[in-house]
Short mmCIF file of C-alpha atoms and ligand atoms in Angstrom, two decimals:
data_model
loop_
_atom_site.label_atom_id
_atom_site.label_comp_id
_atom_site.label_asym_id
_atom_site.label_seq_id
_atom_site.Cartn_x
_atom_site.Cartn_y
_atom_site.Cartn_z
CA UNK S 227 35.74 -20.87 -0.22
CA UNK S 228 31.95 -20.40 0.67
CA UNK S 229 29.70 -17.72 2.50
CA UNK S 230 27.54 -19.82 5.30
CA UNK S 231 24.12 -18.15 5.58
CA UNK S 232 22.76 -18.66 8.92
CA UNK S 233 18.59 -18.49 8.31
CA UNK S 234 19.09 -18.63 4.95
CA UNK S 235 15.77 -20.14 4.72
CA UNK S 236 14.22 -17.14 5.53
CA UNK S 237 12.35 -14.39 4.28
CA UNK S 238 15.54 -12.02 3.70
CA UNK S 239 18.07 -14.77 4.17
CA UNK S 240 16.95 -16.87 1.23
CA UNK S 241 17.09 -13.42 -1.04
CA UNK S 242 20.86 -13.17 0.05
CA UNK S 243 21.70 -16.62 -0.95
CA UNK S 244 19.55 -15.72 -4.39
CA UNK S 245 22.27 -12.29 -4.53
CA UNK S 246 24.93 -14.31 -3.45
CA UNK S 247 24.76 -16.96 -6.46
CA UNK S 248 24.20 -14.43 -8.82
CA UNK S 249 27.26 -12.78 -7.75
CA UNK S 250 29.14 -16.47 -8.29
CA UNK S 251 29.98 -16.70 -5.01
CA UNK S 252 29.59 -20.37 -2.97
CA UNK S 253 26.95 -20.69 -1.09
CA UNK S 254 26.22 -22.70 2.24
CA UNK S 255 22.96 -22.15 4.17
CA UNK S 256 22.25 -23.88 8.00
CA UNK S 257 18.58 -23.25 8.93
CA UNK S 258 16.56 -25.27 11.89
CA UNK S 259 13.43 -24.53 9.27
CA UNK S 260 11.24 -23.43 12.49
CA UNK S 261 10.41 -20.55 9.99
CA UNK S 262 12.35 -20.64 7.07
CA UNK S 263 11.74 -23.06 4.37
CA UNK S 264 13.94 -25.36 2.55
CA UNK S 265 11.68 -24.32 -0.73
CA UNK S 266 12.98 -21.26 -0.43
CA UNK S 267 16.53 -22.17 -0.20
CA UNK S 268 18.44 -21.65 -3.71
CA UNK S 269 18.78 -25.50 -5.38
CA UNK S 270 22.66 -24.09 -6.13
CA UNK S 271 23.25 -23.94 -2.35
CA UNK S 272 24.66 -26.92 0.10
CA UNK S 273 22.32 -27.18 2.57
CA UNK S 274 22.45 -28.63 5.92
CA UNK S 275 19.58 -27.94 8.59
CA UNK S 276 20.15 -27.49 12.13
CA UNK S 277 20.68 -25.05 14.80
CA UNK S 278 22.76 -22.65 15.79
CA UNK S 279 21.96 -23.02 19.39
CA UNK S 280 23.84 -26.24 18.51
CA UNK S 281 27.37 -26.15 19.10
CA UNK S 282 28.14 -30.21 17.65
CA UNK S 283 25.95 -28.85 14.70
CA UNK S 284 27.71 -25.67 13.81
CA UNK S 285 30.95 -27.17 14.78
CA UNK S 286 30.67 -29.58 11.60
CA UNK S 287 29.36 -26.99 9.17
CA UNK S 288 32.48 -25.24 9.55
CA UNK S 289 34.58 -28.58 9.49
CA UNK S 290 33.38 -30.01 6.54
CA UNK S 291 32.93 -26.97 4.35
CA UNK S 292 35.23 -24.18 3.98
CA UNK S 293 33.82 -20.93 5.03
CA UNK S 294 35.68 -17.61 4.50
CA UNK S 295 32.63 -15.35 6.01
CA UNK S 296 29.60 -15.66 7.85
CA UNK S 297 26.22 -13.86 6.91
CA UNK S 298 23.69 -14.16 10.31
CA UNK S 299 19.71 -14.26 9.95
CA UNK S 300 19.32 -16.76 12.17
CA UNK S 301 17.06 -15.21 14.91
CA UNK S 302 13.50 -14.63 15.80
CA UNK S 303 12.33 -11.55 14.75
CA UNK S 304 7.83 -10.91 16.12
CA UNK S 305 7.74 -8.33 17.87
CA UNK S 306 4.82 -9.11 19.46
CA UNK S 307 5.88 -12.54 20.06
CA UNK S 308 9.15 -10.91 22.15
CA UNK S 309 6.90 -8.97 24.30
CA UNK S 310 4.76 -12.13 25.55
CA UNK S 311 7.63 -14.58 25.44
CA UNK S 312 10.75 -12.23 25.64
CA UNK S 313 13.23 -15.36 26.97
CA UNK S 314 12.39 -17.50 23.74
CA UNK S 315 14.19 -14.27 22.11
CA UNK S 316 16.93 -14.50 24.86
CA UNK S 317 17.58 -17.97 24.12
CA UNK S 318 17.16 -18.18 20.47
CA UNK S 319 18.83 -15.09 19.20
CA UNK S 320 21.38 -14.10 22.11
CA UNK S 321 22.73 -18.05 23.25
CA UNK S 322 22.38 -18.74 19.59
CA UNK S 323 24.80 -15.94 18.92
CA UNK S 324 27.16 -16.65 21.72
CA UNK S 325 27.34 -20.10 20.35
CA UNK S 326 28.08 -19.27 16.92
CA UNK S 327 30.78 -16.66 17.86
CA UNK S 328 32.17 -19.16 20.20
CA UNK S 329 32.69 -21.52 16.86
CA UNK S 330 33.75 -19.18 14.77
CA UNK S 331 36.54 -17.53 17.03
CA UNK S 332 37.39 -21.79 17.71
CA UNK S 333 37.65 -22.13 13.83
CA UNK S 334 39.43 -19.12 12.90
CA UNK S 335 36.36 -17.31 10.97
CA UNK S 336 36.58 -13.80 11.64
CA UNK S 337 34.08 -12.31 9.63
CA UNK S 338 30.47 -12.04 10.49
CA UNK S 339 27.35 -9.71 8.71
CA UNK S 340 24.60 -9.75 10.97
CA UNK S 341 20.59 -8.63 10.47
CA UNK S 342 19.89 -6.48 13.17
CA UNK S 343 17.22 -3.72 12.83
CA UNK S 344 15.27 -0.16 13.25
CA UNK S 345 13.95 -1.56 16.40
CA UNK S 346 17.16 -1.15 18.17
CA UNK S 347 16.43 2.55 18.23
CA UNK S 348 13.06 2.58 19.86
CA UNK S 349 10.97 5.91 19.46
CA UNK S 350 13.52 8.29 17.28
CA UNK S 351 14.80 11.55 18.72
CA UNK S 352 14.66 12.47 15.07
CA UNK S 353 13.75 11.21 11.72
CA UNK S 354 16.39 10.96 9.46
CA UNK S 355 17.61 8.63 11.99
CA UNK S 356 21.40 7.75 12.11
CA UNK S 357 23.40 5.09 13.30
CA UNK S 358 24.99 7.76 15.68
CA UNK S 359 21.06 8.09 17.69
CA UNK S 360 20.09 6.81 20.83
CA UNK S 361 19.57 3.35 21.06
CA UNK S 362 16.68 2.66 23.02
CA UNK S 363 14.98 0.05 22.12
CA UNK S 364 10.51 0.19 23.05
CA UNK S 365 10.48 -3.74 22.81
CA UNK S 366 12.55 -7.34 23.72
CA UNK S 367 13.47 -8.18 20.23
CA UNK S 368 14.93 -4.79 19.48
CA UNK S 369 16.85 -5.06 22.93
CA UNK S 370 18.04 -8.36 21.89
CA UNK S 371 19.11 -7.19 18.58
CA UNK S 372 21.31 -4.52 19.91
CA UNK S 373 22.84 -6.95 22.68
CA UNK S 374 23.55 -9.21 19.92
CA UNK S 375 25.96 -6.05 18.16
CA UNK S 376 27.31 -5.55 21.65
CA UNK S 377 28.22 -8.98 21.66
CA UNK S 378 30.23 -9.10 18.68
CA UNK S 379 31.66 -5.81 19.59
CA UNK S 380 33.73 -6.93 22.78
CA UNK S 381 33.77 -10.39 21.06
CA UNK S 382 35.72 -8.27 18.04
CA UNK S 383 37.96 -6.84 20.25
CA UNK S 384 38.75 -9.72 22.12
CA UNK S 385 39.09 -12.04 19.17
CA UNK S 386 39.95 -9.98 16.16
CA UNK S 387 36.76 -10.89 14.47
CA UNK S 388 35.35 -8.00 12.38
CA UNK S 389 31.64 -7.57 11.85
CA UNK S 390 29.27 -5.68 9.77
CA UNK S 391 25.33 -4.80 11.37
CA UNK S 392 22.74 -4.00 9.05
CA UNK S 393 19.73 -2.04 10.48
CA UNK S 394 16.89 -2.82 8.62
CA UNK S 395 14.14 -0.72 8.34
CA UNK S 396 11.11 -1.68 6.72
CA UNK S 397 12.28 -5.08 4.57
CA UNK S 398 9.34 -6.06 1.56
CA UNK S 399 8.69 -6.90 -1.98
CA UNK S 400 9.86 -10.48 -3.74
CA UNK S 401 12.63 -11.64 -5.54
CA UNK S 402 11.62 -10.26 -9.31
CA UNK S 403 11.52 -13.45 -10.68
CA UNK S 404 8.37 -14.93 -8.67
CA UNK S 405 10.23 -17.47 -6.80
CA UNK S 406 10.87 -16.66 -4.07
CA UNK S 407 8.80 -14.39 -1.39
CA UNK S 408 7.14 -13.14 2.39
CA UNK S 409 5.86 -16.48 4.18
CA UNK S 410 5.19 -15.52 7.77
CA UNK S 411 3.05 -18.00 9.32
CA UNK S 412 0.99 -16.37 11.35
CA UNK S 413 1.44 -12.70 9.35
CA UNK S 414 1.71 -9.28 11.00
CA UNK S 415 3.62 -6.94 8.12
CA UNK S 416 1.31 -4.46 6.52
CA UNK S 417 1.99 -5.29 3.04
CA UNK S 418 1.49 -9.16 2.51
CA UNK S 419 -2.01 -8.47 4.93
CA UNK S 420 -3.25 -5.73 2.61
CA UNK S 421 -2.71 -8.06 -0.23
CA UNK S 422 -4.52 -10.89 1.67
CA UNK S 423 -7.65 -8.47 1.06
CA UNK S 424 -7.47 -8.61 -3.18
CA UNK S 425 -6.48 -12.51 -2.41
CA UNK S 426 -9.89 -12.89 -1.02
CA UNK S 427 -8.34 -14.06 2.37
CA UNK S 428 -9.15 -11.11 4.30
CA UNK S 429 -12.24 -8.75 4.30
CA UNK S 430 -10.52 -5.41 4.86
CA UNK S 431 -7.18 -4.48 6.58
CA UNK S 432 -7.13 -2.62 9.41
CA UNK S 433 -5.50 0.54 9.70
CA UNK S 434 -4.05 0.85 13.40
CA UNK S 435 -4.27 4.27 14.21
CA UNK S 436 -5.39 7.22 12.28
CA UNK S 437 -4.26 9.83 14.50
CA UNK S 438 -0.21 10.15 14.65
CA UNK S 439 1.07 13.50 14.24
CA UNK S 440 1.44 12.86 10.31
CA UNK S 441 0.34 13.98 7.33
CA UNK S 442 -2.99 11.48 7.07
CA UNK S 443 -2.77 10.31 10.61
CA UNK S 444 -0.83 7.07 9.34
CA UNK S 445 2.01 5.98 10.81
CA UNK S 446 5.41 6.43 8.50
CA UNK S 447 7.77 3.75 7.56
CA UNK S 448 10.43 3.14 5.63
CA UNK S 449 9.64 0.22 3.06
CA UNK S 450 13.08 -1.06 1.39
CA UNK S 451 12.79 -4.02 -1.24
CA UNK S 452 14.09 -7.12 -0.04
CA UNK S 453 16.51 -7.41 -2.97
CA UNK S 454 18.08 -4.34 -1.91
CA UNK S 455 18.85 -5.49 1.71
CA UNK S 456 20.22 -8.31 0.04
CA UNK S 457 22.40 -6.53 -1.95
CA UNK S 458 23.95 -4.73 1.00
CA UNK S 459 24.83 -8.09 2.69
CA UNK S 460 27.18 -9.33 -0.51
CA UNK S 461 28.47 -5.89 -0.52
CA UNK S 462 28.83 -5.83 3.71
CA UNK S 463 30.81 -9.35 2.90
CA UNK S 464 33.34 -7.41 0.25
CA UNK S 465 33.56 -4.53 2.64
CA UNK S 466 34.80 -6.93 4.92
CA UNK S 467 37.12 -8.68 2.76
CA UNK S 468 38.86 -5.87 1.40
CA UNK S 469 40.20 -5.31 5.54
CA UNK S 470 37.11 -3.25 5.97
CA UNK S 471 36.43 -2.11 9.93
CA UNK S 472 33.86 -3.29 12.25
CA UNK S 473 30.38 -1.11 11.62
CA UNK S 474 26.97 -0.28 11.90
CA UNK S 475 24.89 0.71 8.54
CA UNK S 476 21.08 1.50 8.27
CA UNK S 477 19.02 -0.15 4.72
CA UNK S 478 16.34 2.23 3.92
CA UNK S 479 15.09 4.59 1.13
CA UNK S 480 15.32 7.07 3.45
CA UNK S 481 11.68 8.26 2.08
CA UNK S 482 8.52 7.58 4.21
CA UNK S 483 5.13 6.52 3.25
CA UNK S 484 1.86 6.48 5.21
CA UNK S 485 -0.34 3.49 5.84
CA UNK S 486 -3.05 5.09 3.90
CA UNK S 487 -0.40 5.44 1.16
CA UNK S 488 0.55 2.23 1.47
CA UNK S 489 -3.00 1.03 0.87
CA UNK S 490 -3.92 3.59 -1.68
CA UNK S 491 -0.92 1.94 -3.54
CA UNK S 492 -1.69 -1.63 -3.86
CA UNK S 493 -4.89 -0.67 -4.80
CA UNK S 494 -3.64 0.71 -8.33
CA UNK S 495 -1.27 -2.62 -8.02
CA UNK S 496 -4.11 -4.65 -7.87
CA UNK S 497 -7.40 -2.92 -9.21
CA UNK S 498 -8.89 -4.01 -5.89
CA UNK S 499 -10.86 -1.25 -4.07
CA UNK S 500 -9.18 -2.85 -0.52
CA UNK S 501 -11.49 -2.07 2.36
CA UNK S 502 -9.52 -0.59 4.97
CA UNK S 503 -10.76 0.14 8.84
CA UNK S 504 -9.57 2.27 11.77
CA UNK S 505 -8.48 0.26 14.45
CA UNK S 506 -6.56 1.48 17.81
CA UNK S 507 -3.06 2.07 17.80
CA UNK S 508 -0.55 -1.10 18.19
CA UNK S 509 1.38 -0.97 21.01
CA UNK S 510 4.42 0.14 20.91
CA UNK S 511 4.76 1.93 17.30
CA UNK S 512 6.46 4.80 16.72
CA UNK S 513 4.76 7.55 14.57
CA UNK S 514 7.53 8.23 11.76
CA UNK S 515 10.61 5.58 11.16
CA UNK S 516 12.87 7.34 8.47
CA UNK S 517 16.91 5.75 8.11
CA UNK S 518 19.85 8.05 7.35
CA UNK S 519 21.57 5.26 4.86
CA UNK S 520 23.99 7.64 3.31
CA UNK S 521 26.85 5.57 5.46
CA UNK S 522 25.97 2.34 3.54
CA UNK S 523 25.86 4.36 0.38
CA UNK S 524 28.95 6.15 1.27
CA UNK S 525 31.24 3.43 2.72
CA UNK S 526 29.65 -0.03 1.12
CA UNK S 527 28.18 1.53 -2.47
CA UNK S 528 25.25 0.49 -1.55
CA UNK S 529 22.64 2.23 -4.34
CA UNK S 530 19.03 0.91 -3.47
CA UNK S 531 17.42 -0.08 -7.09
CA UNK S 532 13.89 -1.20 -6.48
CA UNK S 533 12.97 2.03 -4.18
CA UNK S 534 9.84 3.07 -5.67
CA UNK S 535 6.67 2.01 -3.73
CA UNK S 536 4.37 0.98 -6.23
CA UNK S 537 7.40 -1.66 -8.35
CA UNK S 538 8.40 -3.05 -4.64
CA UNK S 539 4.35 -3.67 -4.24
CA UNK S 540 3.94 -5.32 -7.86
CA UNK S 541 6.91 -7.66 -7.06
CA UNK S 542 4.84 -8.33 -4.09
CA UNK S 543 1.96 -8.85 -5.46
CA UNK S 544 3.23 -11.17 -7.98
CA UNK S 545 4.42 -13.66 -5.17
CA UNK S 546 1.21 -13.11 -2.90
CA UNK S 547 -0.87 -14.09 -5.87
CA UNK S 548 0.81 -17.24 -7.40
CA UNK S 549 1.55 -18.21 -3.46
CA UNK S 550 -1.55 -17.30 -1.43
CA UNK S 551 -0.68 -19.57 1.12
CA UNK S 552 3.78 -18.75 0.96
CA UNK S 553 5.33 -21.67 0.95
CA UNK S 554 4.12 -25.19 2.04
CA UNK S 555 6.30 -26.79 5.31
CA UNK S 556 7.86 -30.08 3.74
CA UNK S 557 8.67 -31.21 7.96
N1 UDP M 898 -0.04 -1.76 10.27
C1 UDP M 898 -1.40 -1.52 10.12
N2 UDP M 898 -2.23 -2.60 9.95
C2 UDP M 898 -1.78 -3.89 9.92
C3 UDP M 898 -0.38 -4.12 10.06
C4 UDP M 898 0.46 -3.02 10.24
O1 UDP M 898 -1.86 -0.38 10.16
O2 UDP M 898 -2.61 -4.81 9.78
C5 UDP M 898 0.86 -0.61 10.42
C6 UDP M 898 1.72 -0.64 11.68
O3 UDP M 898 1.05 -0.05 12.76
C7 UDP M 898 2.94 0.16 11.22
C8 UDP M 898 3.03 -0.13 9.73
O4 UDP M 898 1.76 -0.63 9.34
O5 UDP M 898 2.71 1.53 11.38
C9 UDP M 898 4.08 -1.15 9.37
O6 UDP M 898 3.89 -2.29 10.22
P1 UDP M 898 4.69 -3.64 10.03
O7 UDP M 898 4.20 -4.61 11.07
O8 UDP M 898 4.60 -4.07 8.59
O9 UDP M 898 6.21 -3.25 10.29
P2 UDP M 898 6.92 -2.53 11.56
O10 UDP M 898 6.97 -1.07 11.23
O11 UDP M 898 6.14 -2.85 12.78
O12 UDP M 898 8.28 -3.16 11.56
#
C-alpha cells in the first residue's frame, strides 16, 4: 500500500515524499512538472507525471498502483499571479480538485491531506489566529484554497471520504541534507530573495513597507521550516488512519518575526552586510500573520523541530548557495 503525492515535485511536496520515505512508507508522486521538478522528486519514489486536471491520467495512477491515502499539493499557489489571472487558479486548483475527488470517491480512496493556507483567512481579526476565525480571504488563491476545503467537506459527507487541511503559514528553509530546496521560477518569498543579495544575484532587497503598526514597521510572519510542514502531513496521514475525523489544523511557530529581522538574520547567516531598501507596501499584505497551532500539536503530535529563525535560514542558505539557480527544468 502507497501514499500518492499529488505535486510532489514541489517545493513542500517533494519534502513530504523525503518524510514519507524516511518514515518507510511507499511512496507514489503524479506531478505535470509545470513547477515542480522531477530532480526534486525522491529516486525511492514511483513516479508518473501528469495532471490532475486529467481524469484518464489519475484514473490509471490509482489502477495500477495501490493507494491507501492521498496527500494533495497539486495547485498553483502566486498570489500575485491569482490576482491578474484568477481563472488559471479556478481551473487548475478547483476543476483539478473536483477531478481528483471524483476518482478517488470512483476508486474507493477515502482519505485525502490537502495544502491549503494562511491566506484563507485574509486580514486577521486577531493574531494568534485560529482555525475557528473568519475566513475571509484578501486575494483569488486564498478564496480558491478555502473552496477547495469546502469541496471536500460536502464531498466528505456525501461520500464518506475523510480529509485533513493544513493551513500553512509561512513555509521555508531546505531539507537538512542539501538536496533538496525553494525553486520558484520567477521568485517572490522574502527569504530565497534576501539570499539572492549574498549570491551576488541581486543588489539589495527591498523591504515593502516600513510603516505597519509593528514593532520596526515590518510586516510579521510566521516562518515554519519546510521539514516541519512535512512532518505534519505523515502525521495528518496516521491521524487519518487511525479513524481520525475530518479537520482543519494551522503549521506555524506561532512566533512572529519582522522583515527587518528577517534580514538582520541572514546577515549573521551569511556575513553579508545585505543592502536592504524601503519600497511601498505590496498589495494586499496583512501587517501581523501569527497561527494558533496548538490543535495540530494537540490532536496530530505535531512538535515543530527546526523553529528557530536563524537554523531554518542556514538550511536555507546552504541550498541557495550550492543551487543559485534551484533546480534546472529537464522538459
Ligand atoms: N517581502 C518584502 N520584500 C520582498 C518580498 C517579501 O518585504 O522582496 C515581505 C512581504 O511584504 C511580507 C513578508 O516579506 O510581509 C513575507 O512575504 P512572502 O512573499 O515571503 O510571504 P507571504 O507572507 O506573502 O506569504
Amino acid at each position: 500500500m502507497a501514499i500518492l503525492v499529488l505535486g510532489g515535485a514541489g517545493y513542500i511536496g517533494s519534502h513530504t515524499v523525503y518524510q514519507l520515505i524516511d518514515a518507510g512508507r511507499d511512496v507514489v508522486v503524479a506531478d505535470n512538472l509545470e513547477t515542480g521538478y522531477r530532480a526534486a522528486v525522491h529516486p525511492d519514489a514511483v513516479f508518473y507525471e501528469g495532471d490532475i486536471r486529467d481524469r484518464a491520467f489519475v484514473d490509471s495512477v490509482f489502477e495500477k498502483e495501490t493507494i491507501e491515502g492521498v496527500i494533495h499539493f497539486a495547485a498553483n499557489s502566486l498570489v500575485g499571479e491569482s490576482m491578474t489571472d484568477p481563472l488559471k487558479y479556478y481551473d487548475n486548483n478547483l476543476c483539478g480538485t473536483k477531478v481528483l475527488l471524483e476518482s478517488m470517491v470512483a476508486h474507493g480512496i477515502d482519505k485525502i491531506v490537502f495544502s491549503s493556507t494562511a491566506a484563507t483567512y485574509g486580514e486577521p481579526e486577531r493574531v494568534p489566529i485560529l482555525e475557528t476565525d473568519t475566513t475571509e480571504p484578501t486575494n483569488c488563491y486564498g478564496e480558491t484554497k478555502l473552496s477547495m476545503e469546502k469541496m471536500f467537506k460536502w464531498t466528505s459527507q456525501a461520500h464518506g471520504l475523510r480529509f485533513v487541511s493544513l493551513r500553512y503559514f509561512n513555509a521555508c528553509g531546505a531539507h537538512v541534507s542539501g538536496s533538496i530546496g525553494e525553486s520558484h521560477k520567477p521568485e517572490s518569498h522574502l527569504i530565497p530573495l534576501i539570499l539572492q543579495v549574498p549570491n551576488g544575484q541581486r543588489e539589495h532587497i527591498s523591504i515593502f513597507g516600513d510603516d505597519y503598526d509593528t514593532k520596526d514597521g515590518t510586516c510579521v510572519r510566521d516562518y515554519i521550516h519546510v521539514t516541519d510542514l512535512a512532518q505534519a502531513h505523515v502525521l495528518a496521514m496516521d491521524y487519518l488512519m487511525r479513524g481520525g475525523e475530518s479537520s482543519i489544523f494551522n503549521l506555524g511557530n506561532g512566533i512572529g518575526f519582522t522583515v527587518k529581522e528577517v534580514i538582520d538574520t541572514a546577515r549573521m547567516v551569511t556575513g553579508h552586510p545585505i543592502p536592504a531598501k524601503v519600497a511601498p507596501r505590496r498589495a494586499g499584505d496583512p501587517a501581523r500573520l501569527i497561527a494558533s497551532s496548538e490543535k495540530a500539536k494537540h490532536i496530530l503530535g505535531w512538535k515543530p523541530e527546526h523553529a528557530d529563525l536563524k537554523h531554518i535560514i542556514e538550511t536555507a542558505w546552504k541550498w541557495h548557495k550550492a543551487h543559485p539557480d534551484g533546480f534546472a527544468r529537464e522538459k
